[in-house]
Amino acid sequence: EVIYLDTSAPELHDPRGQVSSEQLNFLEEKLDAVDQAVVFTHHPLHYQPLEDNDWFKGYPELAFCGNKGSVHDVIDKTGTETVVVSGHLHEAGHWLHEGTDHFSIGPFNKESPGAGVAGVFAEMEIESGLDIRIVSHKLTRQYSINWSD
């Protein structure tokens, strides 16, 4: 199952994100019905260090989904094997957070200070597992997530 959650929160008047209660209910309903899911969001649902992040190192509260804990509570409650894919941080990578794989896909056309245009993109294939390839001008990373039977 592929699920998209809208983490934009214009009522917050800054770059922070949030998942509405309606979407939390939607997520729980969808996850209850499947064994595996890939959840796409703009704002990350995990925490990671930001000391090397040119955009958010001084403002970590703006980097992540404000109620990411509530989203993880839903994921944990359903027991569905879940992978989360997000952006917003302007960097690519993989993190394991509370037993859930999280992938951040950097920007395709955003310039990094002193580094030029990022040119990051990802290719994903979902079959008996999830294969994800994150490509940037600096390197390519390949990940495979194997779903349990």
Short mmCIF file of N, CA and C in Angstrom, two decimals:
data_model
loop_
_atom_site.label_atom_id
_atom_site.label_comp_id
_atom_site.label_asym_id
_atom_site.label_seq_id
_atom_site.Cartn_x
_atom_site.Cartn_y
_atom_site.Cartn_z
N GLU A 1 0.85 -1.18 0.00
CA GLU A 1 0.00 0.00 0.00
C GLU A 1 0.90 1.24 0.00
N VAL A 2 0.56 2.20 -0.81
CA VAL A 2 1.26 3.48 -0.86
C VAL A 2 0.30 4.53 -0.31
N ILE A 3 0.78 5.28 0.68
CA ILE A 3 -0.06 6.27 1.37
C ILE A 3 0.66 7.61 1.36
N TYR A 4 -0.06 8.67 1.04
CA TYR A 4 0.51 10.01 1.10
C TYR A 4 -0.21 10.80 2.20
N LEU A 5 0.57 11.41 3.08
CA LEU A 5 0.02 12.29 4.12
C LEU A 5 0.47 13.72 3.83
N ASP A 6 -0.46 14.64 3.85
CA ASP A 6 -0.15 16.05 3.62
C ASP A 6 0.29 16.66 4.94
N THR A 7 1.58 16.98 5.05
CA THR A 7 2.10 17.55 6.29
C THR A 7 2.17 19.07 6.25
N SER A 8 1.67 19.67 5.17
CA SER A 8 1.67 21.13 5.15
C SER A 8 0.69 21.63 6.21
N ALA A 9 1.08 22.66 6.88
CA ALA A 9 0.26 23.20 7.98
C ALA A 9 0.29 24.72 7.90
N PRO A 10 -0.44 25.31 6.94
CA PRO A 10 -0.39 26.76 6.77
C PRO A 10 -0.83 27.54 8.01
N GLU A 11 -1.61 26.91 8.87
CA GLU A 11 -2.04 27.59 10.09
C GLU A 11 -0.87 27.85 11.05
N LEU A 12 0.26 27.17 10.84
CA LEU A 12 1.43 27.37 11.70
C LEU A 12 2.26 28.57 11.28
N HIS A 13 2.10 29.07 10.07
CA HIS A 13 2.77 30.27 9.56
C HIS A 13 4.29 30.18 9.56
N ASP A 14 4.83 28.98 9.41
CA ASP A 14 6.27 28.78 9.28
C ASP A 14 6.49 27.41 8.62
N PRO A 15 7.73 27.00 8.41
CA PRO A 15 7.96 25.76 7.66
C PRO A 15 7.62 24.46 8.39
N ARG A 16 7.21 24.53 9.64
CA ARG A 16 6.87 23.29 10.37
C ARG A 16 5.75 22.54 9.67
N GLY A 17 5.72 21.25 9.92
CA GLY A 17 4.65 20.43 9.37
C GLY A 17 3.85 19.77 10.47
N GLN A 18 2.70 19.24 10.08
CA GLN A 18 1.84 18.55 11.03
C GLN A 18 0.87 17.66 10.25
N VAL A 19 0.50 16.55 10.84
CA VAL A 19 -0.51 15.66 10.26
C VAL A 19 -1.80 15.89 11.02
N SER A 20 -2.87 16.18 10.29
CA SER A 20 -4.16 16.48 10.93
C SER A 20 -4.75 15.22 11.59
N SER A 21 -5.67 15.42 12.50
CA SER A 21 -6.33 14.28 13.16
C SER A 21 -7.11 13.45 12.15
N GLU A 22 -7.68 14.10 11.13
CA GLU A 22 -8.39 13.35 10.08
C GLU A 22 -7.42 12.42 9.34
N GLN A 23 -6.23 12.93 9.06
CA GLN A 23 -5.25 12.10 8.37
C GLN A 23 -4.71 10.99 9.27
N LEU A 24 -4.59 11.25 10.56
CA LEU A 24 -4.17 10.19 11.48
C LEU A 24 -5.19 9.05 11.47
N ASN A 25 -6.47 9.41 11.47
CA ASN A 25 -7.52 8.40 11.39
C ASN A 25 -7.46 7.64 10.07
N PHE A 26 -7.26 8.37 8.96
CA PHE A 26 -7.10 7.77 7.64
C PHE A 26 -5.93 6.80 7.63
N LEU A 27 -4.79 7.22 8.19
CA LEU A 27 -3.60 6.38 8.24
C LEU A 27 -3.88 5.09 9.01
N GLU A 28 -4.52 5.22 10.15
CA GLU A 28 -4.82 4.03 10.94
C GLU A 28 -5.73 3.07 10.17
N GLU A 29 -6.73 3.61 9.52
CA GLU A 29 -7.65 2.79 8.73
C GLU A 29 -6.91 2.06 7.60
N LYS A 30 -6.06 2.78 6.89
CA LYS A 30 -5.30 2.17 5.80
C LYS A 30 -4.31 1.13 6.30
N LEU A 31 -3.58 1.45 7.37
CA LEU A 31 -2.58 0.51 7.87
C LEU A 31 -3.22 -0.73 8.48
N ASP A 32 -4.39 -0.58 9.08
CA ASP A 32 -5.10 -1.74 9.63
C ASP A 32 -5.46 -2.76 8.56
N ALA A 33 -5.57 -2.31 7.31
CA ALA A 33 -6.04 -3.16 6.22
C ALA A 33 -4.91 -3.86 5.44
N VAL A 34 -3.65 -3.54 5.75
CA VAL A 34 -2.53 -4.09 4.98
C VAL A 34 -1.42 -4.59 5.90
N ASP A 35 -0.53 -5.38 5.32
CA ASP A 35 0.62 -5.88 6.09
C ASP A 35 1.85 -4.99 5.95
N GLN A 36 1.99 -4.33 4.78
CA GLN A 36 3.13 -3.46 4.53
C GLN A 36 2.65 -2.18 3.86
N ALA A 37 3.38 -1.10 4.11
CA ALA A 37 3.00 0.19 3.51
C ALA A 37 4.23 1.08 3.37
N VAL A 38 4.17 1.93 2.34
CA VAL A 38 5.14 3.01 2.17
C VAL A 38 4.36 4.29 2.35
N VAL A 39 4.78 5.11 3.30
CA VAL A 39 4.11 6.37 3.61
C VAL A 39 4.99 7.52 3.12
N PHE A 40 4.41 8.37 2.28
CA PHE A 40 5.11 9.55 1.77
C PHE A 40 4.62 10.79 2.51
N THR A 41 5.56 11.61 2.94
CA THR A 41 5.24 12.90 3.56
C THR A 41 6.26 13.93 3.05
N HIS A 42 5.95 15.19 3.24
CA HIS A 42 6.96 16.20 2.93
C HIS A 42 7.89 16.35 4.14
N HIS A 43 7.33 16.53 5.31
CA HIS A 43 8.13 16.73 6.53
C HIS A 43 8.51 15.37 7.13
N PRO A 44 9.74 15.21 7.59
CA PRO A 44 10.18 13.95 8.16
C PRO A 44 9.40 13.57 9.42
N LEU A 45 9.20 12.28 9.58
CA LEU A 45 8.51 11.74 10.75
C LEU A 45 9.51 11.11 11.72
N HIS A 46 10.77 11.42 11.55
CA HIS A 46 11.82 10.92 12.44
C HIS A 46 12.65 12.12 12.90
N TYR A 47 13.56 11.86 13.82
CA TYR A 47 14.49 12.90 14.24
C TYR A 47 15.89 12.47 13.80
N GLN A 48 16.71 13.43 13.43
CA GLN A 48 18.11 13.18 13.12
C GLN A 48 18.91 14.43 13.48
N PRO A 49 20.19 14.27 13.74
CA PRO A 49 21.03 15.43 14.03
C PRO A 49 21.07 16.38 12.82
N LEU A 50 21.15 17.67 13.09
CA LEU A 50 21.11 18.67 12.03
C LEU A 50 22.33 19.60 12.02
N GLU A 51 23.37 19.26 12.76
CA GLU A 51 24.50 20.19 12.85
C GLU A 51 25.18 20.44 11.51
N ASP A 52 25.03 19.56 10.53
CA ASP A 52 25.62 19.78 9.21
C ASP A 52 24.59 20.23 8.18
N ASN A 53 23.38 20.51 8.60
CA ASN A 53 22.31 20.89 7.68
C ASN A 53 22.28 22.42 7.57
N ASP A 54 22.58 22.94 6.37
CA ASP A 54 22.67 24.38 6.16
C ASP A 54 21.34 25.10 6.36
N TRP A 55 20.21 24.41 6.21
CA TRP A 55 18.91 25.07 6.30
C TRP A 55 18.30 25.02 7.69
N PHE A 56 18.56 23.96 8.44
CA PHE A 56 17.84 23.78 9.70
C PHE A 56 18.72 23.63 10.94
N LYS A 57 20.04 23.73 10.82
CA LYS A 57 20.88 23.50 11.99
C LYS A 57 20.59 24.48 13.12
N GLY A 58 20.17 25.67 12.81
CA GLY A 58 19.84 26.64 13.85
C GLY A 58 18.37 26.66 14.24
N TYR A 59 17.56 25.87 13.52
CA TYR A 59 16.11 25.88 13.73
C TYR A 59 15.54 24.47 13.66
N PRO A 60 15.98 23.57 14.51
CA PRO A 60 15.54 22.17 14.39
C PRO A 60 14.03 21.99 14.56
N GLU A 61 13.38 22.88 15.27
CA GLU A 61 11.92 22.76 15.46
C GLU A 61 11.17 22.96 14.15
N LEU A 62 11.81 23.56 13.14
CA LEU A 62 11.17 23.78 11.84
C LEU A 62 11.43 22.63 10.86
N ALA A 63 12.28 21.70 11.23
CA ALA A 63 12.73 20.67 10.30
C ALA A 63 11.81 19.46 10.20
N PHE A 64 11.05 19.18 11.24
CA PHE A 64 10.34 17.91 11.31
C PHE A 64 8.84 18.12 11.47
N CYS A 65 8.10 17.06 11.24
CA CYS A 65 6.66 17.08 11.48
C CYS A 65 6.42 17.22 12.98
N GLY A 66 5.67 18.23 13.37
CA GLY A 66 5.47 18.55 14.77
C GLY A 66 4.84 17.44 15.59
N ASN A 67 3.96 16.65 14.99
CA ASN A 67 3.32 15.56 15.73
C ASN A 67 3.76 14.20 15.21
N LYS A 68 5.06 14.11 14.89
CA LYS A 68 5.59 12.84 14.38
C LYS A 68 5.39 11.70 15.38
N GLY A 69 5.39 12.01 16.66
CA GLY A 69 5.15 10.98 17.68
C GLY A 69 3.77 10.37 17.56
N SER A 70 2.78 11.20 17.25
CA SER A 70 1.41 10.70 17.06
C SER A 70 1.32 9.78 15.85
N VAL A 71 2.05 10.12 14.79
CA VAL A 71 2.06 9.27 13.60
C VAL A 71 2.71 7.93 13.93
N HIS A 72 3.82 7.96 14.66
CA HIS A 72 4.48 6.71 15.06
C HIS A 72 3.59 5.89 16.00
N ASP A 73 2.81 6.54 16.83
CA ASP A 73 1.87 5.80 17.68
C ASP A 73 0.89 5.00 16.84
N VAL A 74 0.41 5.60 15.74
CA VAL A 74 -0.51 4.90 14.84
C VAL A 74 0.21 3.72 14.17
N ILE A 75 1.42 3.96 13.67
CA ILE A 75 2.19 2.89 13.02
C ILE A 75 2.41 1.74 14.00
N ASP A 76 2.82 2.07 15.22
CA ASP A 76 3.07 1.04 16.23
C ASP A 76 1.80 0.28 16.59
N LYS A 77 0.71 1.00 16.72
CA LYS A 77 -0.58 0.39 17.11
C LYS A 77 -1.04 -0.64 16.08
N THR A 78 -0.85 -0.33 14.79
CA THR A 78 -1.34 -1.23 13.75
C THR A 78 -0.41 -2.41 13.52
N GLY A 79 0.87 -2.24 13.84
CA GLY A 79 1.83 -3.31 13.61
C GLY A 79 2.20 -3.53 12.15
N THR A 80 1.76 -2.65 11.27
CA THR A 80 2.06 -2.75 9.85
C THR A 80 3.54 -2.43 9.60
N GLU A 81 4.20 -3.27 8.79
CA GLU A 81 5.57 -2.95 8.40
C GLU A 81 5.50 -1.69 7.53
N THR A 82 6.17 -0.63 7.97
CA THR A 82 6.03 0.67 7.32
C THR A 82 7.39 1.26 7.01
N VAL A 83 7.50 1.82 5.83
CA VAL A 83 8.66 2.60 5.42
C VAL A 83 8.16 4.01 5.16
N VAL A 84 8.90 5.01 5.62
CA VAL A 84 8.50 6.41 5.43
C VAL A 84 9.51 7.10 4.51
N VAL A 85 8.99 7.83 3.52
CA VAL A 85 9.82 8.59 2.59
C VAL A 85 9.40 10.05 2.68
N SER A 86 10.38 10.92 2.90
CA SER A 86 10.06 12.35 3.06
C SER A 86 11.11 13.20 2.37
N GLY A 87 10.94 14.50 2.48
CA GLY A 87 11.89 15.47 1.93
C GLY A 87 12.13 16.54 2.97
N HIS A 88 11.98 17.78 2.62
CA HIS A 88 12.03 18.98 3.47
C HIS A 88 13.41 19.30 4.03
N LEU A 89 14.22 18.31 4.39
CA LEU A 89 15.51 18.58 5.02
C LEU A 89 16.58 19.02 4.03
N HIS A 90 16.32 18.86 2.74
CA HIS A 90 17.28 19.21 1.70
C HIS A 90 18.55 18.37 1.80
N GLU A 91 18.40 17.13 2.24
CA GLU A 91 19.51 16.18 2.23
C GLU A 91 18.95 14.78 2.09
N ALA A 92 19.75 13.92 1.48
CA ALA A 92 19.31 12.55 1.24
C ALA A 92 19.96 11.61 2.25
N GLY A 93 19.20 10.59 2.64
CA GLY A 93 19.78 9.61 3.55
C GLY A 93 18.76 8.62 4.04
N HIS A 94 19.23 7.73 4.90
CA HIS A 94 18.42 6.67 5.49
C HIS A 94 18.66 6.65 6.99
N TRP A 95 17.57 6.57 7.75
CA TRP A 95 17.65 6.49 9.20
C TRP A 95 16.66 5.45 9.68
N LEU A 96 17.05 4.71 10.71
CA LEU A 96 16.14 3.79 11.37
C LEU A 96 15.68 4.49 12.64
N HIS A 97 14.38 4.74 12.76
CA HIS A 97 13.83 5.47 13.90
C HIS A 97 12.70 4.65 14.50
N GLU A 98 12.87 4.25 15.74
CA GLU A 98 11.86 3.47 16.46
C GLU A 98 11.42 2.23 15.66
N GLY A 99 12.38 1.58 15.02
CA GLY A 99 12.10 0.36 14.27
C GLY A 99 11.54 0.57 12.88
N THR A 100 11.39 1.82 12.44
CA THR A 100 10.83 2.13 11.13
C THR A 100 11.92 2.75 10.26
N ASP A 101 12.05 2.24 9.03
CA ASP A 101 13.00 2.81 8.08
C ASP A 101 12.46 4.13 7.54
N HIS A 102 13.29 5.15 7.57
CA HIS A 102 12.95 6.48 7.06
C HIS A 102 13.97 6.88 6.01
N PHE A 103 13.48 7.32 4.86
CA PHE A 103 14.34 7.81 3.79
C PHE A 103 14.02 9.28 3.56
N SER A 104 15.06 10.07 3.43
CA SER A 104 14.91 11.48 3.08
C SER A 104 15.48 11.66 1.69
N ILE A 105 14.68 12.26 0.82
CA ILE A 105 15.12 12.51 -0.55
C ILE A 105 15.40 14.01 -0.65
N GLY A 106 16.61 14.34 -1.01
CA GLY A 106 16.98 15.75 -1.13
C GLY A 106 16.34 16.40 -2.34
N PRO A 107 16.56 17.70 -2.51
CA PRO A 107 15.93 18.43 -3.60
C PRO A 107 16.62 18.18 -4.94
N PHE A 108 15.84 18.22 -6.00
CA PHE A 108 16.41 18.05 -7.33
C PHE A 108 17.09 19.33 -7.81
N ASN A 109 16.45 20.47 -7.57
CA ASN A 109 16.96 21.71 -8.16
C ASN A 109 17.34 22.78 -7.15
N LYS A 110 17.46 22.45 -5.89
CA LYS A 110 17.84 23.43 -4.87
C LYS A 110 19.35 23.51 -4.77
N GLU A 111 19.86 24.73 -4.69
CA GLU A 111 21.30 24.90 -4.54
C GLU A 111 21.70 24.80 -3.08
N SER A 112 22.79 24.08 -2.84
CA SER A 112 23.38 24.01 -1.51
C SER A 112 24.46 25.06 -1.42
N PRO A 113 24.57 25.76 -0.30
CA PRO A 113 25.62 26.77 -0.17
C PRO A 113 27.00 26.17 -0.45
N GLY A 114 27.67 26.70 -1.44
CA GLY A 114 29.01 26.24 -1.77
C GLY A 114 29.08 24.92 -2.52
N ALA A 115 27.92 24.29 -2.81
CA ALA A 115 27.95 22.98 -3.44
C ALA A 115 27.20 22.93 -4.77
N GLY A 116 26.52 23.98 -5.14
CA GLY A 116 25.78 23.98 -6.40
C GLY A 116 24.44 23.27 -6.29
N VAL A 117 23.86 22.98 -7.44
CA VAL A 117 22.54 22.34 -7.48
C VAL A 117 22.66 20.88 -7.06
N ALA A 118 21.74 20.45 -6.20
CA ALA A 118 21.81 19.10 -5.64
C ALA A 118 21.54 18.02 -6.68
N GLY A 119 20.50 18.16 -7.47
CA GLY A 119 20.18 17.18 -8.48
C GLY A 119 19.81 15.81 -7.94
N VAL A 120 19.21 15.74 -6.76
CA VAL A 120 18.88 14.46 -6.14
C VAL A 120 17.54 13.96 -6.65
N PHE A 121 17.47 12.66 -6.89
CA PHE A 121 16.20 12.02 -7.20
C PHE A 121 16.24 10.60 -6.68
N ALA A 122 15.09 9.96 -6.65
CA ALA A 122 15.02 8.58 -6.17
C ALA A 122 14.19 7.76 -7.12
N GLU A 123 14.54 6.50 -7.23
CA GLU A 123 13.76 5.52 -7.96
C GLU A 123 13.35 4.45 -6.95
N MET A 124 12.09 4.05 -7.02
CA MET A 124 11.60 3.04 -6.08
C MET A 124 10.88 1.94 -6.85
N GLU A 125 11.07 0.73 -6.38
CA GLU A 125 10.34 -0.40 -6.91
C GLU A 125 9.76 -1.16 -5.72
N ILE A 126 8.45 -1.36 -5.77
CA ILE A 126 7.77 -2.06 -4.67
C ILE A 126 7.19 -3.34 -5.22
N GLU A 127 7.71 -4.47 -4.75
CA GLU A 127 7.15 -5.77 -5.12
C GLU A 127 7.07 -6.59 -3.84
N SER A 128 7.95 -7.58 -3.70
CA SER A 128 7.95 -8.37 -2.47
C SER A 128 8.70 -7.64 -1.36
N GLY A 129 9.26 -6.52 -1.70
CA GLY A 129 9.96 -5.66 -0.77
C GLY A 129 10.03 -4.28 -1.38
N LEU A 130 10.93 -3.49 -0.91
CA LEU A 130 11.10 -2.13 -1.43
C LEU A 130 12.56 -1.95 -1.79
N ASP A 131 12.80 -1.64 -3.05
CA ASP A 131 14.14 -1.27 -3.48
C ASP A 131 14.10 0.22 -3.77
N ILE A 132 15.03 0.95 -3.19
CA ILE A 132 15.09 2.39 -3.39
C ILE A 132 16.52 2.77 -3.74
N ARG A 133 16.64 3.57 -4.76
CA ARG A 133 17.94 4.07 -5.19
C ARG A 133 17.88 5.59 -5.14
N ILE A 134 18.74 6.19 -4.32
CA ILE A 134 18.82 7.64 -4.19
C ILE A 134 20.06 8.09 -4.94
N VAL A 135 19.85 9.00 -5.89
CA VAL A 135 20.94 9.44 -6.77
C VAL A 135 21.16 10.93 -6.58
N SER A 136 22.42 11.34 -6.46
CA SER A 136 22.77 12.76 -6.42
C SER A 136 24.03 12.96 -7.27
N HIS A 137 24.43 14.21 -7.41
CA HIS A 137 25.65 14.48 -8.19
C HIS A 137 26.89 13.95 -7.48
N LYS A 138 26.79 13.66 -6.19
CA LYS A 138 27.94 13.19 -5.43
C LYS A 138 28.03 11.67 -5.37
N LEU A 139 26.89 10.99 -5.21
CA LEU A 139 26.93 9.55 -5.04
C LEU A 139 25.55 8.93 -5.27
N THR A 140 25.55 7.62 -5.38
CA THR A 140 24.31 6.86 -5.50
C THR A 140 24.27 5.88 -4.34
N ARG A 141 23.11 5.79 -3.70
CA ARG A 141 22.92 4.84 -2.59
C ARG A 141 21.78 3.91 -2.95
N GLN A 142 21.96 2.64 -2.68
CA GLN A 142 20.95 1.62 -2.98
C GLN A 142 20.55 0.97 -1.66
N TYR A 143 19.24 0.85 -1.44
CA TYR A 143 18.72 0.21 -0.23
C TYR A 143 17.67 -0.82 -0.63
N SER A 144 17.58 -1.89 0.12
CA SER A 144 16.54 -2.88 -0.08
C SER A 144 15.91 -3.20 1.26
N ILE A 145 14.59 -3.15 1.30
CA ILE A 145 13.82 -3.49 2.50
C ILE A 145 13.06 -4.76 2.14
N ASN A 146 13.25 -5.80 2.90
CA ASN A 146 12.55 -7.06 2.66
C ASN A 146 11.38 -7.17 3.62
N TRP A 147 10.18 -7.27 3.07
CA TRP A 147 8.99 -7.44 3.91
C TRP A 147 9.01 -8.87 4.46
N SER A 148 8.50 -9.04 5.65
CA SER A 148 8.36 -10.40 6.17
C SER A 148 7.15 -11.05 5.49
N ASP A 149 7.13 -12.37 5.49
CA ASP A 149 6.04 -13.09 4.81
C ASP A 149 4.74 -13.07 5.58
#
